[in-house]
Amino acid sequence: MTFVQTELASQPASWSRAAELADGLRGSGQLPEAGERTAVVGCGTSYYMAQAYAALREGAGQGETDAFAASEFPAGRRYDRVVALTRSGTTTEVLDLLAAVRGSARTTAITADPETPIRSAADDLVVLDFADEQSVVQTRFATTALTLLRAHLGLHTASVVADGERAVAEPLPEGITDCSQFTFLGQGWTVGLANEGALKMREAALAWTESYPAMEYRHGPISITTKGTATWLLGAAPDGLAEQVGATGGLWVAGELDPLAELVRIQRLALALADARGLDPDRPRHLTRSVILAGE
């Protein structure tokens, strides 16, 4: 088995540990408190997890929450808290941003490796070392970090873990591996998950993938849908969308599990396609485990 296969399968157990950790952090001040104006940042997969958390937190009435790629943080905009998601603790854009906002906002970093520059870059450090990964392609750390934040909002239940276990064990949707193009859709917090699902497919399987907010799909992107393509929704579907996709001849996949568990199914699809194409998902083309820019 590849590293990423092993790490993917361990996600439900990691989610349970993250939920327990979230209980211990409640009231500690290490994670955003209700009412704090918060920005959540990351790069790549971590950015998409930031998008999901921002929508969840604001939707839960916890306060204004924005998500940014670390390199696109708006200079001069004021926040009470900046949360950085960084598996490696070494990503240049994240470290540069934390240095830039030091003293103007309380900063929290969520990482898998505390023995890195992130230790001194953030005011507070939350360590998910049990979710660290050897693979370049992120699965376990990203979903575990989101579970921690989701649980801190009181939005995690045991059913999420049960759905994750189903996602690891049950067959993929019939006919999905025969498709040549994939579109992932979400609404609210699941838009970030849809973006991450598309990224996983590109990284691991070099697949042609796109992602959109579900209601935007009918405003142009549906034109590429036809026989041999798949449209996969994470979460509840807007009225009539399944029927419209069916009319194109494309394969419609309705997300029946918790959206985070649906992401696990998409990760499995990416690995299945990689295997079919003779690709090694532990060595994705042109990618490294952390982006460290010259001079860092």
PDB file of C-alpha atoms in Angstrom:
ATOM      1  CA  MET A   1       0.000   0.000   0.000  1.00  0.00           C
ATOM      2  CA  THR A   2       1.055   3.578  -0.588  1.00  0.00           C
ATOM      3  CA  PHE A   3       1.457   6.027   2.278  1.00  0.00           C
ATOM      4  CA  VAL A   4      -1.594   7.941   1.122  1.00  0.00           C
ATOM      5  CA  GLN A   5      -3.758   4.797   1.078  1.00  0.00           C
ATOM      6  CA  THR A   6      -2.853   4.022   4.682  1.00  0.00           C
ATOM      7  CA  GLU A   7      -3.371   7.613   5.801  1.00  0.00           C
ATOM      8  CA  LEU A   8      -6.693   7.872   3.978  1.00  0.00           C
ATOM      9  CA  ALA A   9      -8.066   4.771   5.703  1.00  0.00           C
ATOM     10  CA  SER A  10      -7.114   6.063   9.162  1.00  0.00           C
ATOM     11  CA  GLN A  11      -9.186   9.240   8.936  1.00  0.00           C
ATOM     12  CA  PRO A  12     -12.244   8.207  10.977  1.00  0.00           C
ATOM     13  CA  ALA A  13     -10.042   7.272  13.947  1.00  0.00           C
ATOM     14  CA  SER A  14      -8.171  10.571  13.644  1.00  0.00           C
ATOM     15  CA  TRP A  15     -11.458  12.470  13.605  1.00  0.00           C
ATOM     16  CA  SER A  16     -12.461  10.895  16.902  1.00  0.00           C
ATOM     17  CA  ARG A  17      -9.171  11.998  18.470  1.00  0.00           C
ATOM     18  CA  ALA A  18      -9.575  15.513  17.103  1.00  0.00           C
ATOM     19  CA  ALA A  19     -13.069  15.792  18.567  1.00  0.00           C
ATOM     20  CA  GLU A  20     -11.731  14.792  21.985  1.00  0.00           C
ATOM     21  CA  LEU A  21      -8.964  17.374  21.668  1.00  0.00           C
ATOM     22  CA  ALA A  22     -11.504  20.051  20.753  1.00  0.00           C
ATOM     23  CA  ASP A  23     -13.384  19.368  23.975  1.00  0.00           C
ATOM     24  CA  GLY A  24     -10.190  19.989  25.937  1.00  0.00           C
ATOM     25  CA  LEU A  25      -9.488  23.227  24.078  1.00  0.00           C
ATOM     26  CA  ARG A  26     -12.912  24.723  24.653  1.00  0.00           C
ATOM     27  CA  GLY A  27     -12.521  27.855  26.755  1.00  0.00           C
ATOM     28  CA  SER A  28      -8.711  27.813  26.527  1.00  0.00           C
ATOM     29  CA  GLY A  29      -8.547  30.757  24.147  1.00  0.00           C
ATOM     30  CA  GLN A  30      -6.321  28.845  21.736  1.00  0.00           C
ATOM     31  CA  LEU A  31      -9.056  28.684  19.102  1.00  0.00           C
ATOM     32  CA  PRO A  32     -11.396  31.503  18.038  1.00  0.00           C
ATOM     33  CA  GLU A  33     -13.929  32.535  20.641  1.00  0.00           C
ATOM     34  CA  ALA A  34     -17.479  33.589  19.808  1.00  0.00           C
ATOM     35  CA  GLY A  35     -17.588  37.146  18.541  1.00  0.00           C
ATOM     36  CA  GLU A  36     -13.981  37.363  17.395  1.00  0.00           C
ATOM     37  CA  ARG A  37     -13.512  38.674  13.865  1.00  0.00           C
ATOM     38  CA  THR A  38     -11.437  35.874  12.406  1.00  0.00           C
ATOM     39  CA  ALA A  39      -9.400  35.175   9.285  1.00  0.00           C
ATOM     40  CA  VAL A  40      -8.397  31.614   8.410  1.00  0.00           C
ATOM     41  CA  VAL A  41      -5.493  31.069   6.035  1.00  0.00           C
ATOM     42  CA  GLY A  42      -3.646  28.247   4.361  1.00  0.00           C
ATOM     43  CA  CYS A  43      -2.141  27.113   1.090  1.00  0.00           C
ATOM     44  CA  GLY A  44      -3.460  24.459  -1.268  1.00  0.00           C
ATOM     45  CA  THR A  45      -5.511  21.894   0.628  1.00  0.00           C
ATOM     46  CA  SER A  46      -5.290  23.932   3.829  1.00  0.00           C
ATOM     47  CA  TYR A  47      -6.811  26.926   2.047  1.00  0.00           C
ATOM     48  CA  TYR A  48      -9.832  24.853   1.043  1.00  0.00           C
ATOM     49  CA  MET A  49     -10.236  23.603   4.602  1.00  0.00           C
ATOM     50  CA  ALA A  50     -10.097  27.255   5.670  1.00  0.00           C
ATOM     51  CA  GLN A  51     -12.943  28.021   3.270  1.00  0.00           C
ATOM     52  CA  ALA A  52     -15.048  25.254   4.792  1.00  0.00           C
ATOM     53  CA  TYR A  53     -14.378  26.360   8.376  1.00  0.00           C
ATOM     54  CA  ALA A  54     -15.048  30.020   7.618  1.00  0.00           C
ATOM     55  CA  ALA A  55     -18.494  29.174   6.261  1.00  0.00           C
ATOM     56  CA  LEU A  56     -19.240  26.849   9.178  1.00  0.00           C
ATOM     57  CA  ARG A  57     -18.199  29.387  11.818  1.00  0.00           C
ATOM     58  CA  GLU A  58     -20.114  32.270  10.327  1.00  0.00           C
ATOM     59  CA  GLY A  59     -23.135  30.052   9.743  1.00  0.00           C
ATOM     60  CA  ALA A  60     -23.032  29.022  13.406  1.00  0.00           C
ATOM     61  CA  GLY A  61     -23.305  32.665  14.449  1.00  0.00           C
ATOM     62  CA  GLN A  62     -19.801  32.722  15.960  1.00  0.00           C
ATOM     63  CA  GLY A  63     -18.669  35.881  14.194  1.00  0.00           C
ATOM     64  CA  GLU A  64     -17.453  37.261  10.895  1.00  0.00           C
ATOM     65  CA  THR A  65     -14.990  34.770   9.395  1.00  0.00           C
ATOM     66  CA  ASP A  66     -13.005  35.095   6.169  1.00  0.00           C
ATOM     67  CA  ALA A  67     -10.768  32.582   4.393  1.00  0.00           C
ATOM     68  CA  PHE A  68      -7.733  33.493   2.317  1.00  0.00           C
ATOM     69  CA  ALA A  69      -4.869  31.851   0.559  1.00  0.00           C
ATOM     70  CA  ALA A  70      -1.973  32.962   2.768  1.00  0.00           C
ATOM     71  CA  SER A  71      -0.392  34.847  -0.136  1.00  0.00           C
ATOM     72  CA  GLU A  72      -3.618  36.812  -0.730  1.00  0.00           C
ATOM     73  CA  PHE A  73      -4.308  38.091   2.779  1.00  0.00           C
ATOM     74  CA  PRO A  74      -5.518  41.709   2.470  1.00  0.00           C
ATOM     75  CA  ALA A  75      -2.866  43.981   3.906  1.00  0.00           C
ATOM     76  CA  GLY A  76      -4.231  46.402   6.454  1.00  0.00           C
ATOM     77  CA  ARG A  77      -7.489  44.587   7.146  1.00  0.00           C
ATOM     78  CA  ARG A  78      -7.947  44.143  10.879  1.00  0.00           C
ATOM     79  CA  TYR A  79      -8.911  40.899  12.599  1.00  0.00           C
ATOM     80  CA  ASP A  80      -9.063  39.821  16.214  1.00  0.00           C
ATOM     81  CA  ARG A  81      -7.647  36.422  15.318  1.00  0.00           C
ATOM     82  CA  VAL A  82      -5.760  34.836  12.436  1.00  0.00           C
ATOM     83  CA  VAL A  83      -5.823  31.038  12.250  1.00  0.00           C
ATOM     84  CA  ALA A  84      -3.218  29.359  10.034  1.00  0.00           C
ATOM     85  CA  LEU A  85      -3.552  25.771   8.861  1.00  0.00           C
ATOM     86  CA  THR A  86      -0.171  24.282   7.985  1.00  0.00           C
ATOM     87  CA  ARG A  87       0.607  20.586   8.020  1.00  0.00           C
ATOM     88  CA  SER A  88       4.361  21.018   7.681  1.00  0.00           C
ATOM     89  CA  GLY A  89       4.823  24.219   9.694  1.00  0.00           C
ATOM     90  CA  THR A  90       7.331  25.356   7.079  1.00  0.00           C
ATOM     91  CA  THR A  91       5.287  26.886   4.247  1.00  0.00           C
ATOM     92  CA  THR A  92       6.825  30.229   3.311  1.00  0.00           C
ATOM     93  CA  GLU A  93       3.621  32.161   2.634  1.00  0.00           C
ATOM     94  CA  VAL A  94       2.130  31.155   5.984  1.00  0.00           C
ATOM     95  CA  LEU A  95       5.237  32.051   7.961  1.00  0.00           C
ATOM     96  CA  ASP A  96       5.532  35.394   6.161  1.00  0.00           C
ATOM     97  CA  LEU A  97       1.907  36.250   6.900  1.00  0.00           C
ATOM     98  CA  LEU A  98       2.155  35.386  10.583  1.00  0.00           C
ATOM     99  CA  ALA A  99       5.204  37.605  10.856  1.00  0.00           C
ATOM    100  CA  ALA A 100       3.356  40.439   9.114  1.00  0.00           C
ATOM    101  CA  VAL A 101       0.325  40.362  11.452  1.00  0.00           C
ATOM    102  CA  ARG A 102       2.246  39.786  14.680  1.00  0.00           C
ATOM    103  CA  GLY A 103       1.082  42.258  17.318  1.00  0.00           C
ATOM    104  CA  SER A 104      -2.040  43.306  15.408  1.00  0.00           C
ATOM    105  CA  ALA A 105      -4.025  40.095  15.875  1.00  0.00           C
ATOM    106  CA  ARG A 106      -3.792  37.006  18.038  1.00  0.00           C
ATOM    107  CA  THR A 107      -2.521  34.147  15.900  1.00  0.00           C
ATOM    108  CA  THR A 108      -3.169  30.427  16.125  1.00  0.00           C
ATOM    109  CA  ALA A 109      -1.423  27.791  14.040  1.00  0.00           C
ATOM    110  CA  ILE A 110      -2.758  24.267  13.608  1.00  0.00           C
ATOM    111  CA  THR A 111       0.030  21.948  12.524  1.00  0.00           C
ATOM    112  CA  ALA A 112       1.206  18.354  12.489  1.00  0.00           C
ATOM    113  CA  ASP A 113       4.829  19.163  13.303  1.00  0.00           C
ATOM    114  CA  PRO A 114       5.605  21.582  16.145  1.00  0.00           C
ATOM    115  CA  GLU A 115       9.372  21.205  15.754  1.00  0.00           C
ATOM    116  CA  THR A 116       9.420  23.643  12.859  1.00  0.00           C
ATOM    117  CA  PRO A 117       9.500  27.437  12.426  1.00  0.00           C
ATOM    118  CA  ILE A 118       5.759  27.589  13.106  1.00  0.00           C
ATOM    119  CA  ARG A 119       6.463  27.122  16.829  1.00  0.00           C
ATOM    120  CA  SER A 120       7.801  30.664  17.193  1.00  0.00           C
ATOM    121  CA  ALA A 121       5.687  32.202  14.420  1.00  0.00           C
ATOM    122  CA  ALA A 122       2.275  31.961  16.129  1.00  0.00           C
ATOM    123  CA  ASP A 123       0.972  33.026  19.530  1.00  0.00           C
ATOM    124  CA  ASP A 124      -0.867  29.723  20.034  1.00  0.00           C
ATOM    125  CA  LEU A 125      -0.052  26.309  18.631  1.00  0.00           C
ATOM    126  CA  VAL A 126      -2.465  23.390  18.298  1.00  0.00           C
ATOM    127  CA  VAL A 127      -0.640  20.183  17.412  1.00  0.00           C
ATOM    128  CA  LEU A 128      -2.244  17.297  15.527  1.00  0.00           C
ATOM    129  CA  ASP A 129       0.858  15.117  15.401  1.00  0.00           C
ATOM    130  CA  PHE A 130      -1.302  11.986  15.402  1.00  0.00           C
ATOM    131  CA  ALA A 131      -2.621  13.110  11.998  1.00  0.00           C
ATOM    132  CA  ASP A 132       0.772  13.800  10.412  1.00  0.00           C
ATOM    133  CA  GLU A 133       1.465  12.238   7.036  1.00  0.00           C
ATOM    134  CA  GLN A 134       4.370  10.919   5.008  1.00  0.00           C
ATOM    135  CA  SER A 135       2.564  11.495   1.738  1.00  0.00           C
ATOM    136  CA  VAL A 136       2.791  14.647  -0.338  1.00  0.00           C
ATOM    137  CA  VAL A 137      -0.918  14.469  -1.149  1.00  0.00           C
ATOM    138  CA  GLN A 138      -2.858  15.554   1.937  1.00  0.00           C
ATOM    139  CA  THR A 139      -5.788  13.526   3.221  1.00  0.00           C
ATOM    140  CA  ARG A 140      -5.710  12.819   6.967  1.00  0.00           C
ATOM    141  CA  PHE A 141      -4.248  16.039   8.322  1.00  0.00           C
ATOM    142  CA  ALA A 142      -6.606  18.275   6.384  1.00  0.00           C
ATOM    143  CA  THR A 143      -9.815  16.511   7.368  1.00  0.00           C
ATOM    144  CA  THR A 144      -8.633  16.093  10.959  1.00  0.00           C
ATOM    145  CA  ALA A 145      -7.883  19.815  11.270  1.00  0.00           C
ATOM    146  CA  LEU A 146     -11.333  20.628   9.922  1.00  0.00           C
ATOM    147  CA  THR A 147     -12.880  18.130  12.337  1.00  0.00           C
ATOM    148  CA  LEU A 148     -11.104  19.831  15.243  1.00  0.00           C
ATOM    149  CA  LEU A 149     -12.519  23.190  14.217  1.00  0.00           C
ATOM    150  CA  ARG A 150     -15.926  21.755  13.456  1.00  0.00           C
ATOM    151  CA  ALA A 151     -16.067  20.047  16.848  1.00  0.00           C
ATOM    152  CA  HIS A 152     -14.993  23.273  18.556  1.00  0.00           C
ATOM    153  CA  LEU A 153     -18.109  24.852  17.046  1.00  0.00           C
ATOM    154  CA  GLY A 154     -20.237  22.002  18.420  1.00  0.00           C
ATOM    155  CA  LEU A 155     -20.980  20.703  14.919  1.00  0.00           C
ATOM    156  CA  HIS A 156     -19.307  17.292  15.084  1.00  0.00           C
ATOM    157  CA  THR A 157     -21.203  14.135  16.007  1.00  0.00           C
ATOM    158  CA  ALA A 158     -20.418  10.430  16.169  1.00  0.00           C
ATOM    159  CA  SER A 159     -22.386   9.988  12.950  1.00  0.00           C
ATOM    160  CA  VAL A 160     -19.622  11.805  11.058  1.00  0.00           C
ATOM    161  CA  VAL A 161     -17.134   9.138  12.119  1.00  0.00           C
ATOM    162  CA  ALA A 162     -19.594   6.363  11.250  1.00  0.00           C
ATOM    163  CA  ASP A 163     -20.066   7.867   7.786  1.00  0.00           C
ATOM    164  CA  GLY A 164     -16.291   8.125   7.435  1.00  0.00           C
ATOM    165  CA  GLU A 165     -15.970   4.421   8.158  1.00  0.00           C
ATOM    166  CA  ARG A 166     -18.564   3.692   5.479  1.00  0.00           C
ATOM    167  CA  ALA A 167     -16.717   5.929   3.029  1.00  0.00           C
ATOM    168  CA  VAL A 168     -13.517   3.948   3.571  1.00  0.00           C
ATOM    169  CA  ALA A 169     -15.173   0.547   3.202  1.00  0.00           C
ATOM    170  CA  GLU A 170     -18.026   0.765   0.719  1.00  0.00           C
ATOM    171  CA  PRO A 171     -17.680   0.495  -3.088  1.00  0.00           C
ATOM    172  CA  LEU A 172     -17.297   3.660  -5.128  1.00  0.00           C
ATOM    173  CA  PRO A 173     -20.315   4.801  -7.172  1.00  0.00           C
ATOM    174  CA  GLU A 174     -20.964   2.489 -10.093  1.00  0.00           C
ATOM    175  CA  GLY A 175     -19.422   3.701 -13.344  1.00  0.00           C
ATOM    176  CA  ILE A 176     -17.428   6.521 -11.753  1.00  0.00           C
ATOM    177  CA  THR A 177     -13.990   5.187 -12.687  1.00  0.00           C
ATOM    178  CA  ASP A 178     -15.039   5.021 -16.348  1.00  0.00           C
ATOM    179  CA  CYS A 179     -15.585   8.777 -16.502  1.00  0.00           C
ATOM    180  CA  SER A 180     -13.082  11.097 -18.127  1.00  0.00           C
ATOM    181  CA  GLN A 181     -14.043  14.420 -16.530  1.00  0.00           C
ATOM    182  CA  PHE A 182     -15.264  15.247 -13.013  1.00  0.00           C
ATOM    183  CA  THR A 183     -17.107  18.220 -11.534  1.00  0.00           C
ATOM    184  CA  PHE A 184     -17.536  18.647  -7.778  1.00  0.00           C
ATOM    185  CA  LEU A 185     -20.228  20.890  -6.328  1.00  0.00           C
ATOM    186  CA  GLY A 186     -21.035  22.215  -2.877  1.00  0.00           C
ATOM    187  CA  GLN A 187     -23.091  24.799  -1.030  1.00  0.00           C
ATOM    188  CA  GLY A 188     -21.994  26.869   1.956  1.00  0.00           C
ATOM    189  CA  TRP A 189     -19.206  25.091   3.816  1.00  0.00           C
ATOM    190  CA  THR A 190     -19.095  22.247   1.313  1.00  0.00           C
ATOM    191  CA  VAL A 191     -17.869  24.531  -1.490  1.00  0.00           C
ATOM    192  CA  GLY A 192     -14.441  24.307   0.155  1.00  0.00           C
ATOM    193  CA  LEU A 193     -14.745  20.517   0.212  1.00  0.00           C
ATOM    194  CA  ALA A 194     -15.702  20.482  -3.465  1.00  0.00           C
ATOM    195  CA  ASN A 195     -12.626  22.570  -4.256  1.00  0.00           C
ATOM    196  CA  GLU A 196     -10.492  20.140  -2.274  1.00  0.00           C
ATOM    197  CA  GLY A 197     -12.029  17.123  -3.997  1.00  0.00           C
ATOM    198  CA  ALA A 198     -11.088  18.561  -7.381  1.00  0.00           C
ATOM    199  CA  LEU A 199      -7.565  19.315  -6.169  1.00  0.00           C
ATOM    200  CA  LYS A 200      -7.127  15.732  -4.915  1.00  0.00           C
ATOM    201  CA  MET A 201      -8.083  14.369  -8.313  1.00  0.00           C
ATOM    202  CA  ARG A 202      -5.610  16.641 -10.079  1.00  0.00           C
ATOM    203  CA  GLU A 203      -2.757  15.920  -7.659  1.00  0.00           C
ATOM    204  CA  ALA A 204      -3.063  12.154  -7.400  1.00  0.00           C
ATOM    205  CA  ALA A 205      -4.584  11.137 -10.734  1.00  0.00           C
ATOM    206  CA  LEU A 206      -3.805  14.046 -13.113  1.00  0.00           C
ATOM    207  CA  ALA A 207      -7.540  14.073 -13.788  1.00  0.00           C
ATOM    208  CA  TRP A 208      -9.528  16.787 -15.532  1.00  0.00           C
ATOM    209  CA  THR A 209     -11.595  18.235 -12.698  1.00  0.00           C
ATOM    210  CA  GLU A 210     -13.506  21.380 -11.819  1.00  0.00           C
ATOM    211  CA  SER A 211     -15.427  22.638  -8.787  1.00  0.00           C
ATOM    212  CA  TYR A 212     -18.162  25.218  -8.296  1.00  0.00           C
ATOM    213  CA  PRO A 213     -20.855  26.400  -5.906  1.00  0.00           C
ATOM    214  CA  ALA A 214     -23.811  24.219  -6.842  1.00  0.00           C
ATOM    215  CA  MET A 215     -26.098  27.072  -7.890  1.00  0.00           C
ATOM    216  CA  GLU A 216     -23.382  28.456 -10.187  1.00  0.00           C
ATOM    217  CA  TYR A 217     -23.098  25.186 -12.079  1.00  0.00           C
ATOM    218  CA  ARG A 218     -26.106  26.017 -14.250  1.00  0.00           C
ATOM    219  CA  HIS A 219     -24.581  29.371 -15.212  1.00  0.00           C
ATOM    220  CA  GLY A 220     -22.242  27.942 -17.837  1.00  0.00           C
ATOM    221  CA  PRO A 221     -20.257  24.976 -16.462  1.00  0.00           C
ATOM    222  CA  ILE A 222     -23.055  22.476 -17.102  1.00  0.00           C
ATOM    223  CA  SER A 223     -22.329  22.925 -20.805  1.00  0.00           C
ATOM    224  CA  ILE A 224     -19.354  20.552 -20.518  1.00  0.00           C
ATOM    225  CA  THR A 225     -21.464  17.800 -18.959  1.00  0.00           C
ATOM    226  CA  THR A 226     -22.232  14.848 -21.209  1.00  0.00           C
ATOM    227  CA  LYS A 227     -21.937  11.083 -21.439  1.00  0.00           C
ATOM    228  CA  GLY A 228     -18.646  10.055 -19.847  1.00  0.00           C
ATOM    229  CA  THR A 229     -18.524  12.932 -17.350  1.00  0.00           C
ATOM    230  CA  ALA A 230     -19.456  12.880 -13.670  1.00  0.00           C
ATOM    231  CA  THR A 231     -21.004  15.552 -11.437  1.00  0.00           C
ATOM    232  CA  TRP A 232     -20.612  14.844  -7.718  1.00  0.00           C
ATOM    233  CA  LEU A 233     -22.452  16.879  -5.114  1.00  0.00           C
ATOM    234  CA  LEU A 234     -21.267  17.189  -1.507  1.00  0.00           C
ATOM    235  CA  GLY A 235     -24.287  17.908   0.676  1.00  0.00           C
ATOM    236  CA  ALA A 236     -27.884  18.656  -0.249  1.00  0.00           C
ATOM    237  CA  ALA A 237     -28.742  19.257  -3.907  1.00  0.00           C
ATOM    238  CA  PRO A 238     -30.574  22.342  -5.187  1.00  0.00           C
ATOM    239  CA  ASP A 239     -34.010  21.514  -6.550  1.00  0.00           C
ATOM    240  CA  GLY A 240     -33.957  20.164 -10.079  1.00  0.00           C
ATOM    241  CA  LEU A 241     -30.184  19.916 -10.471  1.00  0.00           C
ATOM    242  CA  ALA A 242     -29.995  16.123 -10.470  1.00  0.00           C
ATOM    243  CA  GLU A 243     -32.618  15.969 -13.198  1.00  0.00           C
ATOM    244  CA  GLN A 244     -30.798  18.565 -15.294  1.00  0.00           C
ATOM    245  CA  VAL A 245     -27.534  16.645 -15.075  1.00  0.00           C
ATOM    246  CA  GLY A 246     -29.335  13.415 -15.899  1.00  0.00           C
ATOM    247  CA  ALA A 247     -30.765  15.022 -19.036  1.00  0.00           C
ATOM    248  CA  THR A 248     -27.251  15.733 -20.307  1.00  0.00           C
ATOM    249  CA  GLY A 249     -26.293  12.058 -20.197  1.00  0.00           C
ATOM    250  CA  GLY A 250     -23.694  12.692 -17.512  1.00  0.00           C
ATOM    251  CA  LEU A 251     -23.343  10.618 -14.351  1.00  0.00           C
ATOM    252  CA  TRP A 252     -24.890  12.244 -11.264  1.00  0.00           C
ATOM    253  CA  VAL A 253     -23.486  11.313  -7.843  1.00  0.00           C
ATOM    254  CA  ALA A 254     -25.564  12.462  -4.892  1.00  0.00           C
ATOM    255  CA  GLY A 255     -23.685  12.916  -1.640  1.00  0.00           C
ATOM    256  CA  GLU A 256     -25.542  10.630   0.754  1.00  0.00           C
ATOM    257  CA  LEU A 257     -22.993  10.667   3.589  1.00  0.00           C
ATOM    258  CA  ASP A 258     -21.771  13.537   5.740  1.00  0.00           C
ATOM    259  CA  PRO A 259     -19.925  15.868   3.328  1.00  0.00           C
ATOM    260  CA  LEU A 260     -16.573  15.227   5.031  1.00  0.00           C
ATOM    261  CA  ALA A 261     -17.090  11.510   4.473  1.00  0.00           C
ATOM    262  CA  GLU A 262     -18.002  12.219   0.854  1.00  0.00           C
ATOM    263  CA  LEU A 263     -14.602  13.867   0.515  1.00  0.00           C
ATOM    264  CA  VAL A 264     -13.038  10.590   1.665  1.00  0.00           C
ATOM    265  CA  ARG A 265     -14.876   8.819  -1.140  1.00  0.00           C
ATOM    266  CA  ILE A 266     -13.444  11.327  -3.609  1.00  0.00           C
ATOM    267  CA  GLN A 267      -9.961  10.732  -2.208  1.00  0.00           C
ATOM    268  CA  ARG A 268     -10.490   7.025  -2.840  1.00  0.00           C
ATOM    269  CA  LEU A 269     -11.596   7.766  -6.387  1.00  0.00           C
ATOM    270  CA  ALA A 270      -8.416   9.754  -6.971  1.00  0.00           C
ATOM    271  CA  LEU A 271      -6.311   6.799  -5.815  1.00  0.00           C
ATOM    272  CA  ALA A 272      -8.309   4.338  -7.924  1.00  0.00           C
ATOM    273  CA  LEU A 273      -7.760   6.454 -11.029  1.00  0.00           C
ATOM    274  CA  ALA A 274      -4.076   6.889 -10.199  1.00  0.00           C
ATOM    275  CA  ASP A 275      -3.703   3.126  -9.962  1.00  0.00           C
ATOM    276  CA  ALA A 276      -5.539   2.590 -13.251  1.00  0.00           C
ATOM    277  CA  ARG A 277      -3.252   5.125 -14.954  1.00  0.00           C
ATOM    278  CA  GLY A 278      -0.044   3.665 -13.519  1.00  0.00           C
ATOM    279  CA  LEU A 279       0.649   6.718 -11.349  1.00  0.00           C
ATOM    280  CA  ASP A 280       2.260   6.748  -7.909  1.00  0.00           C
ATOM    281  CA  PRO A 281       0.184   9.013  -5.648  1.00  0.00           C
ATOM    282  CA  ASP A 282       3.063   9.165  -3.147  1.00  0.00           C
ATOM    283  CA  ARG A 283       5.144  10.915  -5.833  1.00  0.00           C
ATOM    284  CA  PRO A 284       2.792  13.343  -7.574  1.00  0.00           C
ATOM    285  CA  ARG A 285       4.182  15.185 -10.553  1.00  0.00           C
ATOM    286  CA  HIS A 286       5.885  18.548  -9.830  1.00  0.00           C
ATOM    287  CA  LEU A 287       4.812  18.584  -6.165  1.00  0.00           C
ATOM    288  CA  THR A 288       6.642  18.615  -2.838  1.00  0.00           C
ATOM    289  CA  ARG A 289       5.342  18.124   0.692  1.00  0.00           C
ATOM    290  CA  SER A 290       5.894  21.788   1.559  1.00  0.00           C
ATOM    291  CA  VAL A 291       6.507  24.861  -0.579  1.00  0.00           C
ATOM    292  CA  ILE A 292       9.582  26.651   0.778  1.00  0.00           C
ATOM    293  CA  LEU A 293      10.559  29.571  -1.417  1.00  0.00           C
ATOM    294  CA  ALA A 294      14.137  30.472  -2.239  1.00  0.00           C
ATOM    295  CA  GLY A 295      15.929  32.269   0.548  1.00  0.00           C
ATOM    296  CA  GLU A 296      13.797  30.751   3.331  1.00  0.00           C
TER     297      GLU A 296
END
